[in-house]
């Protein structure tokens, strides 16, 4: 900005000029640098809302829904068949969890337990197809929720079911979704995000509980050693012979669980590597103390681009290949046919018949 010279008695004229950048060759042909446009950052509430409702392809929601509901159908048959034995336990031993007391859920009876078992399996399979996602989703959630209340109200509470239960609670709100769909959906993105938050909360709150009830002494306790002795495998014989690897493992577990929320603050490629480390951690847990955390690992697939996994399409392509090769073999002209088609006709050579 400069002020121009004016005669006495006249008003001065102010001229506004843009800032210039000196040229590199020393000449006066300086390039004009425009003033940077100031774009105000969106409010915190809007940024949080955008993060929670980040849109994802409908194909990812459909694939996640199928994985979750198929596991729910398999769970009473393979992972928690022991829950059916609670039907024969006298009701006096039933000590419902807090949520069971607040909802005034009934005491398990043979009719209730077996009814949930036989209803949950076919309805979960039906929900895995994506049909009536809201109706079937809420029914499956209610049945599996009661199945878990019955399972955990007799003195044993597993924390690896939290992420799966949250997934079942939010999937009915995700709306319709088809496998391979590319349309972006915020409702589906919210369902996946809430499941991801539950997965990470399981890790973080697990260490919080360790330090809350065990204090810092948990880090140097014999918790892992006792678990290896009670549930160990041949792979753990070397670990139980030395104490310092177990202490390092306990420090590492707490550090890993407390730092798990970092997965939300990194780029997608690094996030996949971190999630892969989560899965590797559970593989090591399974190999050492035979605890699978299968429901938690199912919920953790909410971090993955499941829309790229198309087993039905791959199977169709694989089955179609032998037929395609047979069709090409049948339609390909033989060597004699090619020789006949390339040989000149007698009319062309002789000029007459």
XYZ file of C-alpha atoms in Angstrom:
353
model
C 0.000 0.000 0.000
C 1.411 3.436 -0.930
C 0.239 7.058 -0.701
C 0.469 9.114 -3.918
C 1.763 12.681 -3.935
C -1.020 15.305 -4.207
C -1.052 19.114 -4.491
C -1.780 21.101 -1.356
C -5.450 21.239 -0.503
C -6.281 17.992 -2.240
C -7.062 14.693 -0.563
C -4.389 12.058 -0.688
C -5.086 8.929 -2.728
C -4.268 5.572 -1.216
C -3.384 2.798 -3.691
C -3.496 -0.821 -2.535
C -1.071 -3.135 -4.295
C -0.520 -6.859 -4.049
C 2.699 -8.151 -2.482
C 5.346 -9.064 -5.014
C 7.986 -11.719 -5.128
C 11.392 -10.854 -6.496
C 12.365 -12.719 -9.652
C 15.176 -15.210 -9.503
C 17.078 -13.683 -12.426
C 17.395 -10.235 -10.864
C 15.072 -8.547 -13.384
C 12.136 -6.367 -12.481
C 9.638 -8.853 -13.895
C 8.553 -9.942 -10.449
C 5.694 -12.372 -10.166
C 2.643 -11.255 -8.272
C 1.817 -13.562 -5.359
C -1.875 -13.593 -4.523
C -2.850 -13.278 -0.907
C -3.689 -16.656 0.589
C -7.377 -17.275 1.019
C -8.242 -17.807 4.646
C -10.623 -20.755 5.008
C -11.865 -21.042 8.571
C -11.673 -24.519 10.063
C -15.019 -26.136 10.707
C -16.218 -26.223 14.302
C -15.168 -29.101 16.520
C -18.689 -30.484 16.627
C -18.865 -30.649 12.844
C -15.491 -32.362 12.604
C -16.479 -34.942 15.205
C -19.764 -35.535 13.407
C -17.936 -35.947 10.097
C -15.622 -38.491 11.700
C -18.441 -40.467 13.286
C -20.541 -40.520 10.102
C -17.715 -41.014 7.609
C -19.336 -42.600 4.566
C -18.320 -46.102 3.482
C -19.354 -48.242 0.506
C -22.554 -50.209 0.994
C -20.622 -53.294 -0.080
C -18.502 -53.019 3.059
C -21.601 -52.816 5.251
C -23.150 -55.841 3.525
C -19.983 -57.902 3.947
C -19.602 -56.920 7.602
C -23.240 -57.754 8.249
C -22.806 -61.207 6.734
C -19.676 -61.931 8.769
C -21.313 -60.841 12.039
C -24.571 -62.732 11.606
C -22.892 -65.916 10.412
C -20.749 -65.864 13.529
C -23.835 -65.345 15.684
C -25.390 -68.418 14.066
C -22.219 -70.433 14.709
C -21.595 -69.198 18.248
C -24.250 -71.256 20.127
C -23.138 -74.367 18.254
C -19.371 -74.048 18.544
C -18.178 -71.378 20.981
C -20.899 -71.189 23.654
C -22.824 -74.488 23.595
C -22.260 -74.670 27.358
C -24.858 -71.931 27.847
C -27.618 -74.499 27.259
C -26.545 -76.300 30.422
C -27.746 -73.284 32.420
C -31.301 -74.399 31.675
C -30.881 -77.213 34.193
C -29.345 -75.046 36.938
C -31.694 -74.038 39.765
C -32.795 -70.423 39.559
C -31.321 -69.649 42.974
C -27.854 -69.647 41.401
C -28.872 -67.068 38.793
C -27.241 -63.704 39.592
C -28.094 -61.435 36.677
C -25.745 -58.699 35.572
C -26.674 -55.107 36.303
C -28.297 -54.643 32.911
C -30.351 -57.780 33.502
C -31.564 -56.403 36.814
C -32.421 -53.034 35.308
C -34.437 -54.650 32.506
C -36.057 -57.175 34.879
C -35.116 -60.072 32.611
C -36.635 -63.435 33.567
C -34.805 -66.218 35.334
C -33.569 -68.785 32.775
C -35.776 -71.845 32.359
C -35.447 -74.806 29.977
C -38.131 -73.297 27.755
C -36.420 -69.901 27.619
C -32.876 -71.178 27.024
C -33.794 -73.793 24.418
C -36.231 -71.429 22.733
C -33.522 -68.797 22.264
C -31.092 -71.443 21.011
C -33.404 -72.809 18.309
C -34.689 -69.384 17.255
C -31.336 -67.594 17.164
C -29.578 -69.877 14.694
C -32.034 -69.751 11.735
C -32.839 -66.077 12.259
C -29.140 -65.161 12.279
C -28.640 -67.074 9.028
C -31.596 -65.223 7.512
C -30.193 -61.880 8.696
C -26.836 -62.715 7.068
C -28.537 -62.580 3.673
C -29.372 -58.900 4.150
C -33.130 -59.448 3.931
C -35.257 -57.245 6.216
C -32.145 -55.781 7.852
C -34.012 -53.741 10.427
C -36.589 -56.336 11.523
C -34.260 -59.328 11.581
C -31.438 -57.226 12.991
C -33.379 -56.135 16.057
C -34.708 -59.643 16.683
C -31.254 -61.219 16.446
C -29.802 -58.547 18.714
C -32.481 -59.141 21.363
C -32.034 -62.922 21.250
C -28.235 -62.834 21.364
C -28.271 -60.181 24.080
C -30.407 -62.447 26.278
C -28.174 -65.398 25.353
C -25.193 -63.453 26.700
C -27.046 -62.420 29.858
C -27.803 -66.074 30.540
C -24.171 -66.996 29.815
C -22.564 -64.363 32.049
C -24.913 -64.375 35.057
C -23.403 -67.388 36.809
C -20.067 -65.930 37.915
C -18.127 -65.721 34.628
C -18.050 -62.542 32.535
C -16.128 -62.368 29.250
C -15.116 -58.961 27.943
C -14.519 -60.129 24.376
C -18.254 -59.887 23.536
C -18.607 -56.130 23.905
C -17.648 -55.182 20.350
C -19.883 -57.878 18.863
C -22.878 -56.774 20.938
C -22.383 -53.168 19.844
C -22.188 -54.323 16.218
C -25.483 -56.194 16.603
C -27.056 -53.109 18.199
C -26.066 -50.708 15.408
C -26.364 -52.889 12.300
C -30.177 -52.591 12.169
C -29.704 -48.838 11.682
C -27.260 -49.224 8.773
C -30.016 -49.536 6.173
C -30.111 -51.796 3.115
C -26.793 -52.776 1.559
C -25.808 -55.158 -1.215
C -22.578 -57.068 -1.688
C -20.333 -55.258 -4.125
C -22.285 -52.016 -3.785
C -20.293 -48.837 -4.391
C -22.821 -46.286 -3.155
C -21.527 -44.406 -0.126
C -23.610 -44.513 3.033
C -23.233 -42.434 6.179
C -25.614 -44.641 8.148
C -23.450 -47.645 7.430
C -20.345 -45.626 8.239
C -21.772 -44.739 11.645
C -22.512 -48.417 12.381
C -18.956 -49.418 11.515
C -17.466 -46.508 13.475
C -19.403 -47.368 16.624
C -18.196 -50.956 16.341
C -14.624 -49.740 15.948
C -14.951 -47.551 19.039
C -16.254 -50.552 20.998
C -13.335 -52.687 19.819
C -10.745 -50.136 20.913
C -12.620 -49.471 24.166
C -12.312 -53.187 24.920
C -8.523 -52.901 24.748
C -8.231 -49.603 26.594
C -10.679 -50.437 29.386
C -9.065 -53.837 29.827
C -5.809 -52.196 30.883
C -7.731 -49.651 32.924
C -9.306 -52.544 34.836
C -5.897 -54.163 35.332
C -4.487 -50.998 36.868
C -7.677 -50.191 38.761
C -7.953 -53.501 40.575
C -4.344 -54.682 40.506
C -2.533 -51.362 40.625
C 0.960 -50.973 39.247
C 1.777 -54.247 40.957
C -0.090 -56.035 38.175
C 2.835 -55.294 35.860
C 5.208 -57.378 37.975
C 2.694 -59.972 39.166
C 2.478 -63.623 38.183
C -0.741 -63.235 36.186
C 0.659 -64.523 32.893
C 2.659 -67.236 34.618
C -0.473 -68.535 36.326
C -2.401 -68.413 33.054
C 0.339 -70.325 31.227
C 0.462 -72.987 33.908
C -3.311 -73.374 33.915
C -4.030 -73.067 30.161
C -0.610 -73.314 28.558
C 0.437 -75.241 25.471
C 3.732 -76.994 24.604
C 4.819 -73.695 23.079
C 4.820 -72.052 26.510
C 7.228 -74.431 28.246
C 10.165 -72.170 27.435
C 8.314 -69.095 28.717
C 7.492 -70.558 32.113
C 11.129 -71.529 32.700
C 12.166 -67.845 32.776
C 10.391 -65.022 34.544
C 11.688 -61.948 32.716
C 9.978 -62.664 29.352
C 6.617 -62.830 31.146
C 7.247 -59.531 32.912
C 8.187 -57.886 29.625
C 5.042 -59.345 28.065
C 2.872 -57.866 30.817
C 4.427 -54.428 30.385
C 3.968 -54.775 26.616
C 0.318 -55.811 26.911
C -0.570 -52.801 29.052
C 1.351 -50.433 26.765
C -0.336 -51.922 23.689
C -3.834 -51.688 25.160
C -3.437 -48.144 26.472
C -2.041 -46.934 23.136
C -4.641 -48.728 20.989
C -6.708 -45.528 20.350
C -3.869 -44.326 18.112
C -5.460 -46.408 15.363
C -7.983 -43.587 14.864
C -5.333 -40.932 14.249
C -3.220 -42.505 11.508
C -3.611 -42.865 7.766
C -5.574 -45.776 6.367
C -2.532 -47.757 5.170
C -0.845 -47.561 8.567
C -4.188 -48.333 10.212
C -4.352 -51.635 8.354
C -0.881 -52.521 9.618
C -1.942 -51.739 13.187
C -5.089 -53.847 12.843
C -2.919 -56.625 11.457
C -0.811 -56.368 14.602
C -4.009 -56.693 16.659
C -4.814 -59.940 14.887
C -1.248 -61.176 15.332
C -1.518 -60.453 19.058
C -4.616 -62.657 19.297
C -2.916 -65.419 17.315
C -0.114 -65.437 19.886
C -2.667 -65.471 22.730
C -4.386 -68.461 21.143
C -1.096 -70.314 20.683
C 0.023 -69.709 24.269
C -3.068 -69.779 26.519
C -5.718 -71.068 24.049
C -8.048 -68.068 24.343
C -9.358 -67.138 20.907
C -11.236 -63.850 21.470
C -13.208 -64.865 18.381
C -16.173 -62.480 18.890
C -13.778 -59.569 19.333
C -11.903 -60.493 16.166
C -15.174 -60.639 14.240
C -16.061 -57.132 15.406
C -12.538 -55.975 14.481
C -13.254 -56.696 10.800
C -15.104 -53.350 10.864
C -11.679 -51.785 10.248
C -11.079 -53.739 7.041
C -12.151 -53.025 3.427
C -14.395 -56.071 3.309
C -16.057 -54.950 0.084
C -12.949 -56.164 -1.759
C -13.466 -59.717 -0.509
C -15.954 -61.349 -2.885
C -15.905 -65.130 -2.298
C -19.103 -65.796 -4.272
C -17.827 -63.881 -7.308
C -14.452 -65.619 -7.070
C -16.136 -69.016 -6.837
C -18.286 -68.310 -9.886
C -15.235 -67.251 -11.884
C -13.342 -70.331 -10.789
C -16.203 -72.655 -11.761
C -16.695 -70.822 -15.033
C -13.086 -71.273 -16.199
C -13.292 -74.996 -17.147
C -16.468 -74.304 -19.136
C -14.836 -71.351 -20.895
C -11.800 -73.434 -21.814
C -14.049 -76.232 -23.145
C -16.070 -73.717 -25.146
C -12.935 -72.187 -26.660
C -11.644 -75.662 -27.518
C -14.852 -76.552 -29.311
C -15.108 -73.285 -31.230
C -11.423 -73.079 -32.213
C -10.936 -74.195 -35.873
C -8.740 -77.218 -36.426
C -5.496 -77.192 -38.437
C -7.180 -78.988 -41.414
C -9.979 -76.389 -41.459
C -7.438 -73.572 -41.453
C -5.515 -75.252 -44.311
C -8.664 -75.657 -46.394
C -9.716 -72.058 -45.806
C -6.275 -70.738 -46.769
C -5.794 -72.905 -49.903
C -6.741 -71.150 -53.205
C -9.770 -72.455 -55.059
C -9.331 -74.179 -58.466
C -11.280 -71.384 -60.154
C -8.651 -68.890 -59.138
C -5.721 -71.052 -60.264
C -7.004 -72.449 -63.527
C -9.355 -69.693 -64.506
C -12.067 -72.263 -65.331
C -13.864 -75.137 -63.666
